Tab-separated table of N, CA and C in Angstrom:
chain	number	residue	atom	x	y	z
A	115	THR	N	-18.007	72.736	-65.123
A	115	THR	CA	-18.973	71.693	-65.434
A	115	THR	C	-19.149	70.773	-64.233
A	116	ALA	N	-20.148	69.922	-64.339
A	116	ALA	CA	-20.426	68.966	-63.263
A	116	ALA	C	-19.266	68.005	-63.065
A	117	LEU	N	-18.566	67.689	-64.160
A	117	LEU	CA	-17.424	66.775	-64.048
A	117	LEU	C	-16.328	67.353	-63.171
A	118	SER	N	-16.093	68.643	-63.298
A	118	SER	CA	-15.016	69.247	-62.525
A	118	SER	C	-15.388	69.431	-61.051
A	119	LEU	N	-16.642	69.243	-60.692
A	119	LEU	CA	-17.072	69.391	-59.307
A	119	LEU	C	-16.948	68.099	-58.502
A	120	SER	N	-16.886	66.965	-59.154
A	120	SER	CA	-16.922	65.701	-58.413
A	120	SER	C	-15.713	65.523	-57.498
A	121	ILE	N	-14.544	65.924	-57.927
A	121	ILE	CA	-13.349	65.752	-57.097
A	121	ILE	C	-13.350	66.708	-55.904
A	122	PRO	N	-13.570	68.009	-56.097
A	122	PRO	CA	-13.610	68.892	-54.918
A	122	PRO	C	-14.716	68.520	-53.939
A	123	ILE	N	-15.870	68.122	-54.422
A	123	ILE	CA	-16.957	67.726	-53.523
A	123	ILE	C	-16.574	66.456	-52.774
A	124	GLY	N	-15.897	65.523	-53.435
A	124	GLY	CA	-15.422	64.318	-52.764
A	124	GLY	C	-14.406	64.621	-51.681
A	125	VAL	N	-13.517	65.556	-51.946
A	125	VAL	CA	-12.510	65.950	-50.951
A	125	VAL	C	-13.186	66.621	-49.758
A	126	VAL	N	-14.151	67.489	-50.019
A	126	VAL	CA	-14.884	68.136	-48.923
A	126	VAL	C	-15.617	67.086	-48.093
A	127	SER	N	-16.207	66.108	-48.756
A	127	SER	CA	-16.897	65.030	-48.049
A	127	SER	C	-15.929	64.252	-47.162
A	128	ALA	N	-14.756	63.926	-47.693
A	128	ALA	CA	-13.752	63.194	-46.913
A	128	ALA	C	-13.277	64.015	-45.719
A	129	LEU	N	-13.018	65.292	-45.937
A	129	LEU	CA	-12.575	66.149	-44.833
A	129	LEU	C	-13.652	66.296	-43.768
A	130	THR	N	-14.897	66.418	-44.201
A	130	THR	CA	-16.006	66.490	-43.255
A	130	THR	C	-16.080	65.213	-42.429
A	131	GLY	N	-15.908	64.074	-43.080
A	131	GLY	CA	-15.920	62.797	-42.365
A	131	GLY	C	-14.807	62.700	-41.343
A	132	ILE	N	-13.624	63.180	-41.699
A	132	ILE	CA	-12.489	63.146	-40.774
A	132	ILE	C	-12.770	64.029	-39.557
A	133	VAL	N	-13.256	65.244	-39.808
A	133	VAL	CA	-13.550	66.168	-38.705
A	133	VAL	C	-14.648	65.601	-37.808
A	134	LEU	N	-15.703	65.070	-38.417
A	134	LEU	CA	-16.795	64.521	-37.624
A	134	LEU	C	-16.357	63.292	-36.829
A	135	SER	N	-15.550	62.429	-37.450
A	135	SER	CA	-15.118	61.230	-36.725
A	135	SER	C	-14.179	61.597	-35.580
A	136	ALA	N	-13.381	62.612	-35.760
A	136	ALA	CA	-12.463	63.025	-34.697
A	136	ALA	C	-13.212	63.659	-33.526
A	137	GLY	N	-14.367	64.251	-33.804
A	137	GLY	CA	-15.095	64.953	-32.772
A	137	GLY	C	-16.229	64.163	-32.139
A	138	THR	N	-16.345	62.877	-32.465
A	138	THR	CA	-17.418	62.065	-31.893
A	138	THR	C	-16.842	60.862	-31.165
A	139	ARG	N	-17.694	60.121	-30.508
A	139	ARG	CA	-17.242	58.932	-29.796
A	139	ARG	C	-16.797	57.822	-30.732
A	140	TRP	N	-17.161	57.930	-32.015
A	140	TRP	CA	-16.772	56.894	-32.971
A	140	TRP	C	-15.287	56.972	-33.281
A	141	GLY	N	-14.712	58.136	-33.177
A	141	GLY	CA	-13.276	58.283	-33.426
A	141	GLY	C	-12.911	58.076	-34.882
A	142	PHE	N	-11.654	58.295	-35.159
A	142	PHE	CA	-11.171	58.185	-36.541
A	142	PHE	C	-10.887	56.739	-36.928
A	143	ALA	N	-10.424	55.931	-36.002
A	143	ALA	CA	-10.112	54.539	-36.341
A	143	ALA	C	-10.388	53.600	-35.173
A	144	ARG	N	-11.349	53.937	-34.341
A	144	ARG	CA	-11.679	53.073	-33.205
A	144	ARG	C	-12.535	51.883	-33.612
A	145	TYR	N	-13.349	52.071	-34.619
A	145	TYR	CA	-14.293	51.040	-35.035
A	145	TYR	C	-13.991	50.597	-36.460
A	146	TRP	N	-14.208	49.312	-36.696
A	146	TRP	CA	-13.926	48.758	-38.022
A	146	TRP	C	-14.777	49.398	-39.107
A	147	TRP	N	-16.030	49.708	-38.801
A	147	TRP	CA	-16.898	50.256	-39.842
A	147	TRP	C	-16.443	51.653	-40.249
A	148	VAL	N	-15.922	52.436	-39.306
A	148	VAL	CA	-15.418	53.775	-39.644
A	148	VAL	C	-14.169	53.649	-40.509
A	149	LEU	N	-13.290	52.738	-40.137
A	149	LEU	CA	-12.073	52.522	-40.913
A	149	LEU	C	-12.395	52.049	-42.327
A	150	LEU	N	-13.363	51.150	-42.441
A	150	LEU	CA	-13.766	50.670	-43.764
A	150	LEU	C	-14.352	51.802	-44.606
A	151	LYS	N	-15.132	52.679	-43.982
A	151	LYS	CA	-15.658	53.837	-44.716
A	151	LYS	C	-14.538	54.744	-45.205
A	152	GLU	N	-13.504	54.907	-44.402
A	152	GLU	CA	-12.373	55.733	-44.816
A	152	GLU	C	-11.649	55.116	-46.011
A	153	VAL	N	-11.506	53.812	-46.003
A	153	VAL	CA	-10.878	53.115	-47.135
A	153	VAL	C	-11.736	53.273	-48.386
A	154	ILE	N	-13.049	53.116	-48.241
A	154	ILE	CA	-13.954	53.287	-49.384
A	154	ILE	C	-13.870	54.710	-49.919
A	155	THR	N	-13.852	55.682	-49.031
A	155	THR	CA	-13.754	57.080	-49.458
A	155	THR	C	-12.463	57.330	-50.224
A	156	ALA	N	-11.358	56.789	-49.723
A	156	ALA	CA	-10.075	56.945	-50.425
A	156	ALA	C	-10.130	56.284	-51.801
A	157	ALA	N	-10.739	55.111	-51.886
A	157	ALA	CA	-10.844	54.419	-53.177
A	157	ALA	C	-11.678	55.228	-54.172
A	158	VAL	N	-12.781	55.790	-53.700
A	158	VAL	CA	-13.618	56.608	-54.584
A	158	VAL	C	-12.853	57.853	-55.032
A	159	LEU	N	-12.148	58.497	-54.092
A	159	LEU	CA	-11.390	59.702	-54.446
A	159	LEU	C	-10.283	59.404	-55.452
A	160	LEU	N	-9.642	58.262	-55.325
A	160	LEU	CA	-8.563	57.912	-56.257
A	160	LEU	C	-9.082	57.482	-57.624
A	161	THR	N	-10.157	56.697	-57.627
A	161	THR	CA	-10.646	56.191	-58.914
A	161	THR	C	-11.458	57.221	-59.690
A	162	ASP	N	-11.933	58.250	-59.003
A	162	ASP	CA	-12.694	59.278	-59.723
A	162	ASP	C	-11.852	59.948	-60.810
A	163	PRO	N	-10.699	60.540	-60.477
A	163	PRO	CA	-9.918	61.184	-61.542
A	163	PRO	C	-9.165	60.195	-62.427
A	164	LEU	N	-8.851	59.011	-61.906
A	164	LEU	CA	-8.033	58.063	-62.669
A	164	LEU	C	-8.838	57.140	-63.567
A	165	VAL	N	-10.085	56.866	-63.207
A	165	VAL	CA	-10.878	55.898	-63.969
A	165	VAL	C	-12.173	56.514	-64.499
A	166	VAL	N	-12.964	57.094	-63.606
A	166	VAL	CA	-14.296	57.554	-63.988
A	166	VAL	C	-14.244	58.759	-64.928
A	167	LEU	N	-13.522	59.801	-64.537
A	167	LEU	CA	-13.507	61.007	-65.374
A	167	LEU	C	-12.929	60.768	-66.771
A	168	PRO	N	-11.828	59.996	-66.925
A	168	PRO	CA	-11.380	59.699	-68.296
A	168	PRO	C	-12.428	58.932	-69.106
A	169	ALA	N	-13.148	58.015	-68.465
A	169	ALA	CA	-14.192	57.263	-69.178
A	169	ALA	C	-15.336	58.185	-69.594
A	170	VAL	N	-15.693	59.128	-68.721
A	170	VAL	CA	-16.744	60.090	-69.061
A	170	VAL	C	-16.296	60.971	-70.225
A	171	ARG	N	-15.056	61.426	-70.176
A	171	ARG	CA	-14.551	62.283	-71.272
A	171	ARG	C	-14.535	61.533	-72.606
A	172	ARG	N	-14.094	60.263	-72.566
A	172	ARG	CA	-14.104	59.456	-73.802
A	172	ARG	C	-15.525	59.283	-74.326
A	173	ALA	N	-16.468	59.059	-73.427
A	173	ALA	CA	-17.859	58.880	-73.846
A	173	ALA	C	-18.413	60.169	-74.432
A	174	LEU	N	-18.077	61.310	-73.823
A	174	LEU	CA	-18.550	62.588	-74.352
A	174	LEU	C	-17.939	62.912	-75.707
A	175	ASP	N	-16.715	62.439	-75.928
A	175	ASP	CA	-16.063	62.651	-77.219
A	175	ASP	C	-16.515	61.633	-78.252
A	176	GLY	N	-17.366	60.706	-77.847
A	176	GLY	CA	-17.869	59.694	-78.777
A	176	GLY	C	-16.928	58.530	-78.965
A	177	GLY	N	-15.898	58.437	-78.134
A	177	GLY	CA	-14.912	57.384	-78.332
A	177	GLY	C	-14.974	56.243	-77.345
A	178	GLY	N	-16.011	56.139	-76.593
A	178	GLY	CA	-16.065	55.041	-75.640
A	178	GLY	C	-17.423	54.905	-75.003
A	179	SER	N	-17.706	53.703	-74.594
A	179	SER	CA	-18.991	53.456	-73.943
A	179	SER	C	-18.803	52.606	-72.697
A	180	GLU	N	-17.612	52.668	-72.104
A	180	GLU	CA	-17.326	51.836	-70.940
A	180	GLU	C	-17.608	52.556	-69.626
A	181	LEU	N	-18.691	53.306	-69.574
A	181	LEU	CA	-19.057	54.040	-68.363
A	181	LEU	C	-19.747	53.171	-67.319
A	182	ILE	N	-20.447	52.144	-67.758
A	182	ILE	CA	-21.262	51.351	-66.846
A	182	ILE	C	-20.427	50.759	-65.715
A	183	GLY	N	-19.290	50.173	-66.021
A	183	GLY	CA	-18.453	49.541	-64.996
A	183	GLY	C	-17.968	50.498	-63.926
A	184	PRO	N	-17.268	51.575	-64.301
A	184	PRO	CA	-16.776	52.515	-63.286
A	184	PRO	C	-17.891	53.192	-62.492
A	185	LEU	N	-18.963	53.575	-63.164
A	185	LEU	CA	-20.051	54.236	-62.451
A	185	LEU	C	-20.763	53.275	-61.509
A	186	THR	N	-20.942	52.043	-61.938
A	186	THR	CA	-21.556	51.031	-61.076
A	186	THR	C	-20.683	50.779	-59.855
A	187	ALA	N	-19.380	50.695	-60.063
A	187	ALA	CA	-18.462	50.468	-58.942
A	187	ALA	C	-18.549	51.608	-57.928
A	188	HIS	N	-18.610	52.839	-58.401
A	188	HIS	CA	-18.723	53.977	-57.485
A	188	HIS	C	-20.047	53.949	-56.728
A	189	VAL	N	-21.127	53.668	-57.420
A	189	VAL	CA	-22.433	53.618	-56.756
A	189	VAL	C	-22.450	52.522	-55.703
A	190	VAL	N	-21.899	51.356	-56.014
A	190	VAL	CA	-21.859	50.256	-55.045
A	190	VAL	C	-21.004	50.641	-53.838
A	191	MET	N	-19.823	51.221	-54.081
A	191	MET	CA	-18.958	51.616	-52.955
A	191	MET	C	-19.637	52.653	-52.068
A	192	LEU	N	-20.291	53.630	-52.671
A	192	LEU	CA	-20.970	54.661	-51.886
A	192	LEU	C	-22.187	54.093	-51.164
A	193	ALA	N	-22.867	53.134	-51.764
A	193	ALA	CA	-23.989	52.476	-51.095
A	193	ALA	C	-23.501	51.673	-49.890
A	194	VAL	N	-22.383	50.971	-50.049
A	194	VAL	CA	-21.810	50.219	-48.928
A	194	VAL	C	-21.419	51.176	-47.804
A	195	ALA	N	-20.820	52.303	-48.138
A	195	ALA	CA	-20.443	53.289	-47.118
A	195	ALA	C	-21.687	53.809	-46.392
A	196	THR	N	-22.761	54.011	-47.113
A	196	THR	CA	-24.003	54.470	-46.499
A	196	THR	C	-24.567	53.415	-45.555
A	197	VAL	N	-24.582	52.177	-46.003
A	197	VAL	CA	-25.070	51.089	-45.148
A	197	VAL	C	-24.208	50.968	-43.893
A	198	LEU	N	-22.892	51.086	-44.036
A	198	LEU	CA	-22.007	51.037	-42.882
A	198	LEU	C	-22.344	52.137	-41.875
A	199	SER	N	-22.684	53.313	-42.370
A	199	SER	CA	-23.032	54.433	-41.487
A	199	SER	C	-24.304	54.176	-40.707
A	200	VAL	N	-25.229	53.460	-41.319
A	200	VAL	CA	-26.514	53.209	-40.674
A	200	VAL	C	-26.447	51.988	-39.757
A	201	VAL	N	-25.861	50.908	-40.246
A	201	VAL	CA	-25.861	49.639	-39.510
A	201	VAL	C	-24.768	49.594	-38.439
A	202	LYS	N	-23.636	50.191	-38.729
A	202	LYS	CA	-22.476	50.201	-37.821
A	202	LYS	C	-22.105	48.787	-37.369
A	203	PRO	N	-21.763	47.919	-38.327
A	203	PRO	CA	-21.458	46.526	-37.982
A	203	PRO	C	-20.064	46.385	-37.375
A	204	PHE	N	-19.733	45.163	-37.050
A	204	PHE	CA	-18.435	44.803	-36.482
A	204	PHE	C	-18.323	45.427	-35.093
A	205	GLY	N	-17.195	45.426	-34.565
A	205	GLY	CA	-17.021	45.975	-33.227
A	205	GLY	C	-15.913	46.995	-33.197
A	206	ARG	N	-15.489	47.231	-32.005
A	206	ARG	CA	-14.406	48.173	-31.800
A	206	ARG	C	-13.091	47.502	-32.163
A	207	ARG	N	-12.198	48.237	-32.771
A	207	ARG	CA	-10.886	47.704	-33.136
A	207	ARG	C	-10.089	47.417	-31.857
A	208	GLY	N	-9.438	46.282	-31.833
A	208	GLY	CA	-8.597	45.947	-30.704
A	208	GLY	C	-9.357	45.390	-29.508
A	209	ALA	N	-10.665	45.277	-29.605
A	209	ALA	CA	-11.466	44.736	-28.508
A	209	ALA	C	-11.785	43.279	-28.805
A	210	ARG	N	-10.976	42.382	-28.352
A	210	ARG	CA	-11.162	40.962	-28.631
A	210	ARG	C	-12.319	40.412	-27.803
A	211	GLY	N	-13.233	39.767	-28.529
A	211	GLY	CA	-14.318	39.097	-27.859
A	211	GLY	C	-15.470	39.974	-27.392
A	212	ARG	N	-15.379	41.273	-27.613
A	212	ARG	CA	-16.494	42.119	-27.223
A	212	ARG	C	-16.829	43.078	-28.364
A	213	THR	N	-18.053	43.477	-28.422
A	213	THR	CA	-18.482	44.431	-29.438
A	213	THR	C	-19.007	45.672	-28.731
A	214	ALA	N	-19.016	46.757	-29.470
A	214	ALA	CA	-19.473	48.006	-28.855
A	214	ALA	C	-20.727	48.484	-29.510
């Protein structure tokens, strides 16, 4: 089902991000925006099986309607990660007083 695909697709996305960051000038942790995206990705990967999927299962079983909060949180986190990828704010880590 679609529910069982969200975790493997998230892991593939995270691995792709790691490989791409390692192979580009952005690096894995050279810039604050890349590091923040990695933290967001980890949060989404952790909360998907622990929070979102149980809420979806309860809703499908007719025993809960608390989907709005977890799904909204995921959409906001993924939107922030997307904006970070486009805007690339902040500067280079460890570079005091200069931005890259």
